[in-house]
mmCIF file of C-alpha atoms in Angstrom:
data_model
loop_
_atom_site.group_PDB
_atom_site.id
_atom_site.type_symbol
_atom_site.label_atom_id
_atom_site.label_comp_id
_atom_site.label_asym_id
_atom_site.label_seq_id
_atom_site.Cartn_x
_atom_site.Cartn_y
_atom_site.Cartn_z
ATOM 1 C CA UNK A 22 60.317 135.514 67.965
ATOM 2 C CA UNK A 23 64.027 134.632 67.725
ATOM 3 C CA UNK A 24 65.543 131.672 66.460
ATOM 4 C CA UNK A 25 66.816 129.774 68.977
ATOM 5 C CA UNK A 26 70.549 129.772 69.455
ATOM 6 C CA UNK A 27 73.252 127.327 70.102
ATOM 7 C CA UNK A 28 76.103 129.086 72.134
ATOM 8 C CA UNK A 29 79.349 127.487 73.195
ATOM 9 C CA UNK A 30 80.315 129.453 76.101
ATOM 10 C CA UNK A 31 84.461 128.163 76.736
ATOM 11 C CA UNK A 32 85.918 128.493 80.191
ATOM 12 C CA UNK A 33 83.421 128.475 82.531
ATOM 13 C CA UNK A 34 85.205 127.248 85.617
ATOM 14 C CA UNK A 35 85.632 130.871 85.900
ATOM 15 C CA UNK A 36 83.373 133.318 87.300
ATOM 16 C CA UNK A 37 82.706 135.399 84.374
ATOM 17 C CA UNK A 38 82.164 132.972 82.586
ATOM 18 C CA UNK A 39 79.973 131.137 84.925
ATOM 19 C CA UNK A 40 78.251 134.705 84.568
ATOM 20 C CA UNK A 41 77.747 134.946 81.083
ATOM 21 C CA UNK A 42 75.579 131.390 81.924
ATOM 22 C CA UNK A 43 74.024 133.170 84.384
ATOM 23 C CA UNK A 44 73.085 136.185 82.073
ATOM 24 C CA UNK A 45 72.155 133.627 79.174
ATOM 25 C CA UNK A 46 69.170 131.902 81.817
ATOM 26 C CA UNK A 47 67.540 135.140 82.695
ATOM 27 C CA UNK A 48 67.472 136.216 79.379
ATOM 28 C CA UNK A 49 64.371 135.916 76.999
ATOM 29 C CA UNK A 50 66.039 134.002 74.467
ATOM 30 C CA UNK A 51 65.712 130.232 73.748
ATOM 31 C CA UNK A 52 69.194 129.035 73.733
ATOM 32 C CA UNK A 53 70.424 125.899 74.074
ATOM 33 C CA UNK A 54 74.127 126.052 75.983
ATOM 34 C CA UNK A 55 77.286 124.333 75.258
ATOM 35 C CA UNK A 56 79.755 124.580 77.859
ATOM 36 C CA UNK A 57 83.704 123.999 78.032
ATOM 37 C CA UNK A 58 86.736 123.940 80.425
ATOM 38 C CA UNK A 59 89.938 122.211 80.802
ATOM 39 C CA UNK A 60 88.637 120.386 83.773
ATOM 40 C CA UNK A 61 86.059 117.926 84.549
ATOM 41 C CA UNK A 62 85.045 119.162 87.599
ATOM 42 C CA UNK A 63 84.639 123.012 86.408
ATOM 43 C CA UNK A 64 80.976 124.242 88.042
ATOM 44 C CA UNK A 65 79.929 126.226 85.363
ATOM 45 C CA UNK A 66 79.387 122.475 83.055
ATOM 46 C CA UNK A 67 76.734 120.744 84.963
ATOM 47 C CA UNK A 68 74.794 124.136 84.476
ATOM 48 C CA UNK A 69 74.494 123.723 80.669
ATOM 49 C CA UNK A 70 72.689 121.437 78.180
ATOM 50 C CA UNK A 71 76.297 119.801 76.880
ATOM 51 C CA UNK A 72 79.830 119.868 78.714
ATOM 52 C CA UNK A 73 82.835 119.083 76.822
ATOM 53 C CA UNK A 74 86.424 118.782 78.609
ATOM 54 C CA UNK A 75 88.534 121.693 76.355
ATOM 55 C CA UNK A 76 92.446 121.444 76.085
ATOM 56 C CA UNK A 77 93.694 124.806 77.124
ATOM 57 C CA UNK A 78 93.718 128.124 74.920
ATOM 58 C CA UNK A 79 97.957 127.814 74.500
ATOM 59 C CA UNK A 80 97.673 124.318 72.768
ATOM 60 C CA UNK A 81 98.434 124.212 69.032
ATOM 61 C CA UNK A 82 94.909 122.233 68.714
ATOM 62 C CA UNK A 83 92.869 124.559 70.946
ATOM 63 C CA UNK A 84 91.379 126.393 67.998
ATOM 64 C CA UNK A 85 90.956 123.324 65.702
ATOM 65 C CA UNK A 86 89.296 121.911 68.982
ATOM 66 C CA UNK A 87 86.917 125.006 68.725
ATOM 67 C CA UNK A 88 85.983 124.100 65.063
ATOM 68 C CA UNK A 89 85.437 120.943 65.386
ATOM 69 C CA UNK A 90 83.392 121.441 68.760
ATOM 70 C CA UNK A 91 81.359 124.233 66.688
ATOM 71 C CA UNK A 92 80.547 121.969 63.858
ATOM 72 C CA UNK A 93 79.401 119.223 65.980
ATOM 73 C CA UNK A 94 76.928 121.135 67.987
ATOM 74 C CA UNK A 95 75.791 123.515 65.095
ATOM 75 C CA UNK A 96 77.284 126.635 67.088
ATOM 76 C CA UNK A 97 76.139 129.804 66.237
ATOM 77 C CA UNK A 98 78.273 132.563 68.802
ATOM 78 C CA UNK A 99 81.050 131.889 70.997
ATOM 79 C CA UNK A 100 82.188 133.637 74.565
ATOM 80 C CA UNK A 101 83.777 133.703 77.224
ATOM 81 C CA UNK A 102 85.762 135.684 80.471
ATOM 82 C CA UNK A 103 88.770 134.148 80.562
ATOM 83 C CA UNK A 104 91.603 136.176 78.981
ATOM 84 C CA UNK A 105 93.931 133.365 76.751
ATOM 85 C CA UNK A 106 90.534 131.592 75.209
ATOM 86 C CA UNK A 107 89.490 135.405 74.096
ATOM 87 C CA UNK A 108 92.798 136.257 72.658
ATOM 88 C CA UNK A 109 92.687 132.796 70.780
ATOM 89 C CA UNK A 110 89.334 133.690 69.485
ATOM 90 C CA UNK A 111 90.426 137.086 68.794
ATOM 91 C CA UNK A 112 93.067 135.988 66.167
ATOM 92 C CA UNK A 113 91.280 133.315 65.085
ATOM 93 C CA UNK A 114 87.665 134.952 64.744
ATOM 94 C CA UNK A 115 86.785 134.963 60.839
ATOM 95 C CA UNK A 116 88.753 131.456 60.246
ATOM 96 C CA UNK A 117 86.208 130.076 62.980
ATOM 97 C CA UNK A 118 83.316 131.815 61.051
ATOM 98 C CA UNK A 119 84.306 130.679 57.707
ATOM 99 C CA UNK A 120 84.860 127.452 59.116
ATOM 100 C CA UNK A 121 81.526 126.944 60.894
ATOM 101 C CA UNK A 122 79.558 129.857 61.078
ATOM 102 C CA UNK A 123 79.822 131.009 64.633
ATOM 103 C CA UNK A 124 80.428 134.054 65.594
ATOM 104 C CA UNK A 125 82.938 135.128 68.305
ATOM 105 C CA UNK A 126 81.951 137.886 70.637
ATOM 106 C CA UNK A 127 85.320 139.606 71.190
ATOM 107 C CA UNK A 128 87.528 142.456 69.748
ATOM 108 C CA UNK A 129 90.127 143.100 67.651
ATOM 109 C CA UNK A 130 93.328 141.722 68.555
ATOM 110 C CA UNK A 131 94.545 145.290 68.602
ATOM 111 C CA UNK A 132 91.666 146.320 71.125
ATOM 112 C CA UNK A 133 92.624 143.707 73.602
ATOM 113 C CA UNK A 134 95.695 144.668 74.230
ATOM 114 C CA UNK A 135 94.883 147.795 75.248
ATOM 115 C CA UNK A 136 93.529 146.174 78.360
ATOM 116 C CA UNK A 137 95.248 143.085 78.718
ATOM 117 C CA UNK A 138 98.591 144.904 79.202
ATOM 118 C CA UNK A 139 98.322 147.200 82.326
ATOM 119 C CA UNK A 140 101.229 149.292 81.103
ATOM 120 C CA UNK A 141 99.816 149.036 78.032
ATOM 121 C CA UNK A 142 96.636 150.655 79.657
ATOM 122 C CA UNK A 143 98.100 153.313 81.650
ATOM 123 C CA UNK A 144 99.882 154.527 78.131
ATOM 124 C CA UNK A 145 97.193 154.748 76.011
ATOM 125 C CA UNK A 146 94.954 156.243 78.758
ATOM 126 C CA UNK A 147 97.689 159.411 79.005
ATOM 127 C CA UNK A 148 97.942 159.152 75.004
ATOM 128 C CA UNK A 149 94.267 159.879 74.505
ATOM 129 C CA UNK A 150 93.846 162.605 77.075
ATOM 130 C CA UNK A 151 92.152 160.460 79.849
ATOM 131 C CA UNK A 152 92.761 160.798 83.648
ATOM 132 C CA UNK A 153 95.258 158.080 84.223
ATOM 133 C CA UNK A 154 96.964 156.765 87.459
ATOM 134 C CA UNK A 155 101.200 157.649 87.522
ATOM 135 C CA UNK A 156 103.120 154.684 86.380
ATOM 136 C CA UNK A 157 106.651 152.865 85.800
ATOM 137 C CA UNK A 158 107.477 149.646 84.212
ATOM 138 C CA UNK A 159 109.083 147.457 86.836
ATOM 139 C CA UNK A 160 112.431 147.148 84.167
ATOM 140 C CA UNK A 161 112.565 151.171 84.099
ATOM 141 C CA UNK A 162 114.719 152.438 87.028
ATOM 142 C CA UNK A 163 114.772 155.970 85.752
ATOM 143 C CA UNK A 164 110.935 155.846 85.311
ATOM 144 C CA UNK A 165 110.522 153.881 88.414
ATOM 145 C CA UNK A 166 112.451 156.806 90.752
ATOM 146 C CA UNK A 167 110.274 159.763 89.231
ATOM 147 C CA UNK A 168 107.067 157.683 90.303
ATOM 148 C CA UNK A 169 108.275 157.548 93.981
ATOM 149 C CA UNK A 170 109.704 160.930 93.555
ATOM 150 C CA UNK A 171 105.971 162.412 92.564
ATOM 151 C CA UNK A 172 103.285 160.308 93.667
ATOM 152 C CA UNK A 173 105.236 158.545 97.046
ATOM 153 C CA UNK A 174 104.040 155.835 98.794
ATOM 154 C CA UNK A 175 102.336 153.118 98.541
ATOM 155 C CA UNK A 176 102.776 151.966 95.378
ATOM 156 C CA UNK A 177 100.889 149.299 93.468
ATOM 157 C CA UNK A 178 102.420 146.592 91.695
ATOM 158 C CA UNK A 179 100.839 144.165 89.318
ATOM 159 C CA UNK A 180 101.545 141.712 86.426
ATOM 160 C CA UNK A 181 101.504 143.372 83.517
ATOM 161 C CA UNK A 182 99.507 140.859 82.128
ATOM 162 C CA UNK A 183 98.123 139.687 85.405
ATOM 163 C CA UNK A 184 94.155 138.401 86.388
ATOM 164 C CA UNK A 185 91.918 139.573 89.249
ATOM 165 C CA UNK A 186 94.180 140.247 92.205
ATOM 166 C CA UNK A 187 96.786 137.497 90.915
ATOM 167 C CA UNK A 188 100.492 138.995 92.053
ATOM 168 C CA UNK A 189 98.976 142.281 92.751
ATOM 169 C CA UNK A 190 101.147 143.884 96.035
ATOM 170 C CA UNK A 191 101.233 147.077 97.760
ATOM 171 C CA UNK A 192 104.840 148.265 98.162
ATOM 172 C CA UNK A 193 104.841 150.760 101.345
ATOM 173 C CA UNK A 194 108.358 151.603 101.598
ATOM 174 C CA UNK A 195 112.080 151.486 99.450
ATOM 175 C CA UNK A 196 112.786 147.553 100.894
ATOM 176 C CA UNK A 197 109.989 146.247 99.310
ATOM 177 C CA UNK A 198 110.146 148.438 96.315
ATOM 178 C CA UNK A 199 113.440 146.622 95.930
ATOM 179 C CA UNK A 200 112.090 143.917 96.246
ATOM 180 C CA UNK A 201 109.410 144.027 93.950
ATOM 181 C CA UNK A 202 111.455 145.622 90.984
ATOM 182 C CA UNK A 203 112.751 142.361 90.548
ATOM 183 C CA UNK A 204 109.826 140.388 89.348
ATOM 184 C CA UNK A 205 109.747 140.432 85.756
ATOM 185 C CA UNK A 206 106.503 141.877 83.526
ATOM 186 C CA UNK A 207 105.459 144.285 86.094
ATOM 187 C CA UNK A 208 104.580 147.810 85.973
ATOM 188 C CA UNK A 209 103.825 150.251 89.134
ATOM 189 C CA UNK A 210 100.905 152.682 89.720
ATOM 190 C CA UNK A 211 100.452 155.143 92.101
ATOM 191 C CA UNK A 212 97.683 154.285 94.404
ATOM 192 C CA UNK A 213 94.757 155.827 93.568
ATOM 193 C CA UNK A 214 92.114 157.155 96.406
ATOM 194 C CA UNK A 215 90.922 155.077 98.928
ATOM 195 C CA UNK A 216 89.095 151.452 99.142
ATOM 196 C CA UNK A 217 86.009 153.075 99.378
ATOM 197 C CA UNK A 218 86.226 155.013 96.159
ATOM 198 C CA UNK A 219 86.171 152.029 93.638
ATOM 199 C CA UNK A 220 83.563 152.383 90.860
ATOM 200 C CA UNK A 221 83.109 149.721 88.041
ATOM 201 C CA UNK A 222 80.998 150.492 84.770
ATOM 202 C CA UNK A 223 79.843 148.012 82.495
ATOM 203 C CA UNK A 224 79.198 149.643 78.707
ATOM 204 C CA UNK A 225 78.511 148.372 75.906
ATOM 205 C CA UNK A 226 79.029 149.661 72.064
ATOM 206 C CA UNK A 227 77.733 147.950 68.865
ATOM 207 C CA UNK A 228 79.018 147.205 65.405
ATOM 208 C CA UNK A 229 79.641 150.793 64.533
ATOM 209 C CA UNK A 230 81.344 151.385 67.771
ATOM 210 C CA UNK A 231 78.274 153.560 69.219
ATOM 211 C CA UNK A 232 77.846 153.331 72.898
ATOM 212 C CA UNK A 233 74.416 151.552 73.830
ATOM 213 C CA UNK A 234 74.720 152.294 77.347
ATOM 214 C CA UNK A 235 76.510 152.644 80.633
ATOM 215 C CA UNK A 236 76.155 151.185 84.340
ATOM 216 C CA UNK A 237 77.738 151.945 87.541
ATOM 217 C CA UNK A 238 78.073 150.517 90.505
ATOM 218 C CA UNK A 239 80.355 151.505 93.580
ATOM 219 C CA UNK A 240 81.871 148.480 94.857
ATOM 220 C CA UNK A 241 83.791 146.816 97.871
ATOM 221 C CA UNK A 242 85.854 143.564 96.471
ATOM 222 C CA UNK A 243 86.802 140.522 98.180
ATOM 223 C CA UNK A 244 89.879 138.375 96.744
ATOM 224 C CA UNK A 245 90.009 140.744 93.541
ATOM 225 C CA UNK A 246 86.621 140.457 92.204
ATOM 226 C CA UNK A 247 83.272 142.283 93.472
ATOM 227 C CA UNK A 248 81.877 141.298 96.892
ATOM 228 C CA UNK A 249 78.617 144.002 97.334
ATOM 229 C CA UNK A 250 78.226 146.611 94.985
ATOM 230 C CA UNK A 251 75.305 149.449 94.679
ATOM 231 C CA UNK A 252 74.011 150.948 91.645
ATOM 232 C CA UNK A 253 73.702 154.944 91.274
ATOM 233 C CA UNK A 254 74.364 158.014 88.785
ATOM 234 C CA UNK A 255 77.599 158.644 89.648
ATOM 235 C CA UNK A 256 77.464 160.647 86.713
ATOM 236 C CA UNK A 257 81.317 161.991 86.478
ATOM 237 C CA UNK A 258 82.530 158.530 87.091
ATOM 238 C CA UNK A 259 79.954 157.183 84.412
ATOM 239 C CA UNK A 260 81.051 160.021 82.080
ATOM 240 C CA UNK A 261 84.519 159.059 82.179
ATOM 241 C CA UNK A 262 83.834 155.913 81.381
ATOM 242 C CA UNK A 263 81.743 156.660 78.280
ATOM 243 C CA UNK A 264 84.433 158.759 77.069
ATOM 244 C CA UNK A 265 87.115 156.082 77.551
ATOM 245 C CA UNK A 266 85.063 153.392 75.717
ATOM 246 C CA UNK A 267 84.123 155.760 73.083
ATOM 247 C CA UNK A 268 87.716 156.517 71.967
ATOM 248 C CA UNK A 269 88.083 152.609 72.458
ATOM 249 C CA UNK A 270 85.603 151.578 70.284
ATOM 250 C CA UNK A 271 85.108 147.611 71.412
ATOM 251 C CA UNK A 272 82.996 144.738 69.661
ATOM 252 C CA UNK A 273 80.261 144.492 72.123
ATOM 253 C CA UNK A 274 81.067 144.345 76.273
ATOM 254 C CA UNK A 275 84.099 146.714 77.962
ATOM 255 C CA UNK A 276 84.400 146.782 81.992
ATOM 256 C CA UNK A 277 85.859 150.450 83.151
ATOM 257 C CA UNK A 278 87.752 150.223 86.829
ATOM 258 C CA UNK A 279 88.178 153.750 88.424
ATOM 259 C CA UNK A 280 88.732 155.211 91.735
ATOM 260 C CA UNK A 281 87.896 158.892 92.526
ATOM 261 C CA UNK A 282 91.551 160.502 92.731
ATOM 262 C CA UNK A 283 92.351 164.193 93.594
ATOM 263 C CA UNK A 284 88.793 164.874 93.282
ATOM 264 C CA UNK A 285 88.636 163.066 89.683
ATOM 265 C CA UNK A 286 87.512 159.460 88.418
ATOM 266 C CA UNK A 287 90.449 157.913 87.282
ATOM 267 C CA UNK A 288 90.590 154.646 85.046
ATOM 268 C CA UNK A 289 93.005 152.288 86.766
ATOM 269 C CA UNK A 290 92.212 148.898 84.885
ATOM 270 C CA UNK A 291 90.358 147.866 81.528
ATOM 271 C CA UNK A 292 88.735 144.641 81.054
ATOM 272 C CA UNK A 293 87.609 144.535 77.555
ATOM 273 C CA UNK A 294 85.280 141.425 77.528
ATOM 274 C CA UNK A 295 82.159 140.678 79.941
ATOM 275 C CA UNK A 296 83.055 140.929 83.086
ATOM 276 C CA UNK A 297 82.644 140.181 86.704
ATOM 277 C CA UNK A 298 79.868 142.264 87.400
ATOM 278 C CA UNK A 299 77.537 140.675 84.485
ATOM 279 C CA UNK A 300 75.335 138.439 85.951
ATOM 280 C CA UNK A 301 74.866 141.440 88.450
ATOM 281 C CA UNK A 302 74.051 143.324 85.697
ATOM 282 C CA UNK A 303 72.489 141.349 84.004
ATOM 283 C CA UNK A 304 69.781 140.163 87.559
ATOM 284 C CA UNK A 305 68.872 144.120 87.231
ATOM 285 C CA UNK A 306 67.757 143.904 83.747
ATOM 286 C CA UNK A 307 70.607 145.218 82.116
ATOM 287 C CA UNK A 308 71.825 142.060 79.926
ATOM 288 C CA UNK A 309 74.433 142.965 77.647
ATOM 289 C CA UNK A 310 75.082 139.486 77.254
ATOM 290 C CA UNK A 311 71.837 138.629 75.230
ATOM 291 C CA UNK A 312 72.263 142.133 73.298
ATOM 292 C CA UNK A 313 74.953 140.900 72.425
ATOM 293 C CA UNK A 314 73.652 137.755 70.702
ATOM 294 C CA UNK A 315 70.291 139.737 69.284
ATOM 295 C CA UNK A 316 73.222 142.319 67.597
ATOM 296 C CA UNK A 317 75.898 140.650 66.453
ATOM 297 C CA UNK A 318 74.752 137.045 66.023
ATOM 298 C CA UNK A 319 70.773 137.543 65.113
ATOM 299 C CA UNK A 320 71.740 141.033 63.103
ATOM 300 C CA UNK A 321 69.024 142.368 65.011
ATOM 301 C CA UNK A 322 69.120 146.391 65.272
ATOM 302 C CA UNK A 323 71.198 147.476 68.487
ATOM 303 C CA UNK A 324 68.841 149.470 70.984
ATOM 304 C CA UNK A 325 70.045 151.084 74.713
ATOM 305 C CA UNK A 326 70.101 149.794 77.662
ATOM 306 C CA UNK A 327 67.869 150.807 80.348
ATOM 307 C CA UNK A 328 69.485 153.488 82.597
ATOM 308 C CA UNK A 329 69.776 151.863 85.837
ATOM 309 C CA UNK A 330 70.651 154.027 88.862
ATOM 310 C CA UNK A 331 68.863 152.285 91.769
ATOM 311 C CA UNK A 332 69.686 148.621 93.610
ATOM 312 C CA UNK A 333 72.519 146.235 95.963
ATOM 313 C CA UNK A 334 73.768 143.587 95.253
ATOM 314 C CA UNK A 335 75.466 141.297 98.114
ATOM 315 C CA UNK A 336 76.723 138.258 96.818
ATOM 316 C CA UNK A 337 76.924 134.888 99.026
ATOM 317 C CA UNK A 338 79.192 131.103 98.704
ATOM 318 C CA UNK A 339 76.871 128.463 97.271
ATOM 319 C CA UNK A 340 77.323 124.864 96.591
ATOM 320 C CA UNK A 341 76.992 122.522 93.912
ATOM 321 C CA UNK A 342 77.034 118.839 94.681
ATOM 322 C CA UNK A 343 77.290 116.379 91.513
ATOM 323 C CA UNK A 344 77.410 112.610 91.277
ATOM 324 C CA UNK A 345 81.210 111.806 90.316
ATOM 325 C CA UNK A 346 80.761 109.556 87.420
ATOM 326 C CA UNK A 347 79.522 112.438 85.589
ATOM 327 C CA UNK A 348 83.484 113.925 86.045
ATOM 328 C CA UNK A 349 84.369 110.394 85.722
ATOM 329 C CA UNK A 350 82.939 110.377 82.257
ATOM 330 C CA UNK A 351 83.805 113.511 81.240
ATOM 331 C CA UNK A 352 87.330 112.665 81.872
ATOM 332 C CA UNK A 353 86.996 109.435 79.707
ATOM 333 C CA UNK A 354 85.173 110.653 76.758
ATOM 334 C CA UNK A 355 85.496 114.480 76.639
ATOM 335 C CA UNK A 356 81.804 115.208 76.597
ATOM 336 C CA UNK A 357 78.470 114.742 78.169
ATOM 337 C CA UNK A 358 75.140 114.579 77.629
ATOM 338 C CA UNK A 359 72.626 116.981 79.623
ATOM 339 C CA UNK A 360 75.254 117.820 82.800
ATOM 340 C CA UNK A 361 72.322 118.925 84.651
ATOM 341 C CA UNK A 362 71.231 115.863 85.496
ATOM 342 C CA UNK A 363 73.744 114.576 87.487
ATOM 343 C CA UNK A 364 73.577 117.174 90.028
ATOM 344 C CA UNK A 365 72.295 115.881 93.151
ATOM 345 C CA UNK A 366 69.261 117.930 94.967
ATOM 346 C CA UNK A 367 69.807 120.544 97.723
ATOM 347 C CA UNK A 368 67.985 118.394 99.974
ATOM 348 C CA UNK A 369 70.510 115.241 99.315
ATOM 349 C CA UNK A 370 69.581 112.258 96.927
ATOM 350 C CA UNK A 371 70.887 109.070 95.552
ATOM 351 C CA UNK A 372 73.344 109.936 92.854
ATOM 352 C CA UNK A 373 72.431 108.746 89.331
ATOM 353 C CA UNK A 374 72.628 105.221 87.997
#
């Protein structure tokens, strides 16, 4: 049996990281769960053992924040979805070890950028040999004219370092492509197949870089982020994937975006980190999330993941209702004691005294 574990998950007013929590319950290890976010009234604390109010990943004391947070609660792995905390962790990774012991699941610097940077992306995918969408940084006229010239319209434009569907705008003619070549840190894609061609595959590679295992779903998105999705072979869009995260060679979780283009999966996005999809992932017994742990944190041997080919997933609103002197105290002293209790029942209850 495994020791149990004290994980600080950061961020989890977001929903990956309020997925990662969700991936941490169903899993069969005793953990006990330390959550974090700059605000009091983030969702994803009153579903963990210990909340703590966290400044934000760009302040000078966010990572001394992190050491002292780890020491205090006897920490033993750190994660999380949103992009700045991993890129803090990423940098900061073995001080925050020597310093405490706890290990960060996330890459190299160098790895993250890969997919943080959608230009950045679309580069390296042509560099390696990998189907890749047509592209122009917004700054680039020159570049920016052969794009329309070969791949016409609509375009897509997105923040180079953008999140979700954040900024993301489909130019359908030269106005708004004038337009849009004025916003700074963009870069332009062609757009690739249809709505109905999207794929995501989760994968997942150990501490030798070795692929453990692949899962695809096709999906339909609402707002930027997965609204139903259905598990199957797919097996050229899964074997693109594989190839991609291969040649990437990530610490633990990679998410690989592709439509079917010209008769071809193409990668159109990289999210190197647990993603969106891993509480989906992780409710059909594919939990990369507590691999992770058993691997890198419990230096257990990595094994594959079950090949999963077969299941829906629809996913629904839900509600959380919470008696507002827990936020009340959060925002005083930082930190709170067992969050969960001060959620009030479905059925409607006196808050706590």
């Amino acid at each position: 049996m495994s020791k149990s574990l004290n994980v600080l998950v950061l961020g989890v007013g977001g929903h990956v990281s309020q997925g990662i929590l969700k991936a941490l319950s169903l899993s069969k290890l005793s953990t006990h769960i330390v959550g974090a976010c700059i605000s009091p009234l983030s969702p994803g604390l009153y579903s963990c053992d210990r909340a703590y109010v966290s400044p934000l990943a760009s302040d000078p004391k966010f990572i001394d924040w992190v050491i002292e947070t780890c020491k205090k609660e006897k920490i033993d792995a750190i994660l999380s979805g949103v992009e700045p905390n991993l890129a803090a962790m990423s940098r900061h990774a073995e001080k925050i070890r020597a310093a405490t012991g706890a290990v960060c699941i996330v890459s190299t610097p160098g790895v993250l950028t890969v997919g943080d940077d959608k230009l950045t992306t679309c580069q390296w995918l042509e560099s390696k040999g990998f189907n890749f969408p047509g592209y122009a940084a917004s700054s680039d006229k020159a570049a920016v004219e052969r794009l329309v010239k070969e791949r016409g319209y609509p375009l897509i434009a997105k923040p180079r370092n953008g999140r979700g569907a954040s900024g993301v705008m489909k130019i359908m003619s030269d106005s708004q492509l004038q337009y849009a070549t004025t916003m700074q840190d963009y870069v332009f894609e062609e757009c690739l197949g249809t709505d109905d061609s999207e794929y995501t595959v989760g994968c997942f590679c150990d501490d030798n870089g070795e692929l453990k295992g692949t899962i695809a779903m096709k999906r339909d998105l609402l707002y930027g982020t997965t609204n139903r999705a259905e598990l199957g072979e797919f097996p050229d869009v899964r074997a693109e994937a594989a190839r991609i995260v291969r040649e990437l060679r990530p610490m633990g979780p990679t998410n690989v975006q592709l439509r079917i283009a010209n008769g071809k999966p193409t990668c159109f996005e990289l999210n190197i980190r647990f993603s969106g999809t891993t509480s989906i992932r992780a409710r059909f017994g594919w939990n990369d999330v507590e691999l992770a742990l058993r691997h890198f944190v419990l230096n257990e041997p990595s094994y594959k993941l079950p090949e999963l080919t077969d299941g829906i997933a629809l996913r629904y609103w839900d509600e959380m209702c919470i008696d507002p002197r827990a936020a009340a105290r959060l925002t005083a002293e930082g930190n709170l004691d067992n969050p969960r209790d001060y959620k009030l029942a479905e059925e409607g209850c006196e808050a706590r005294s």
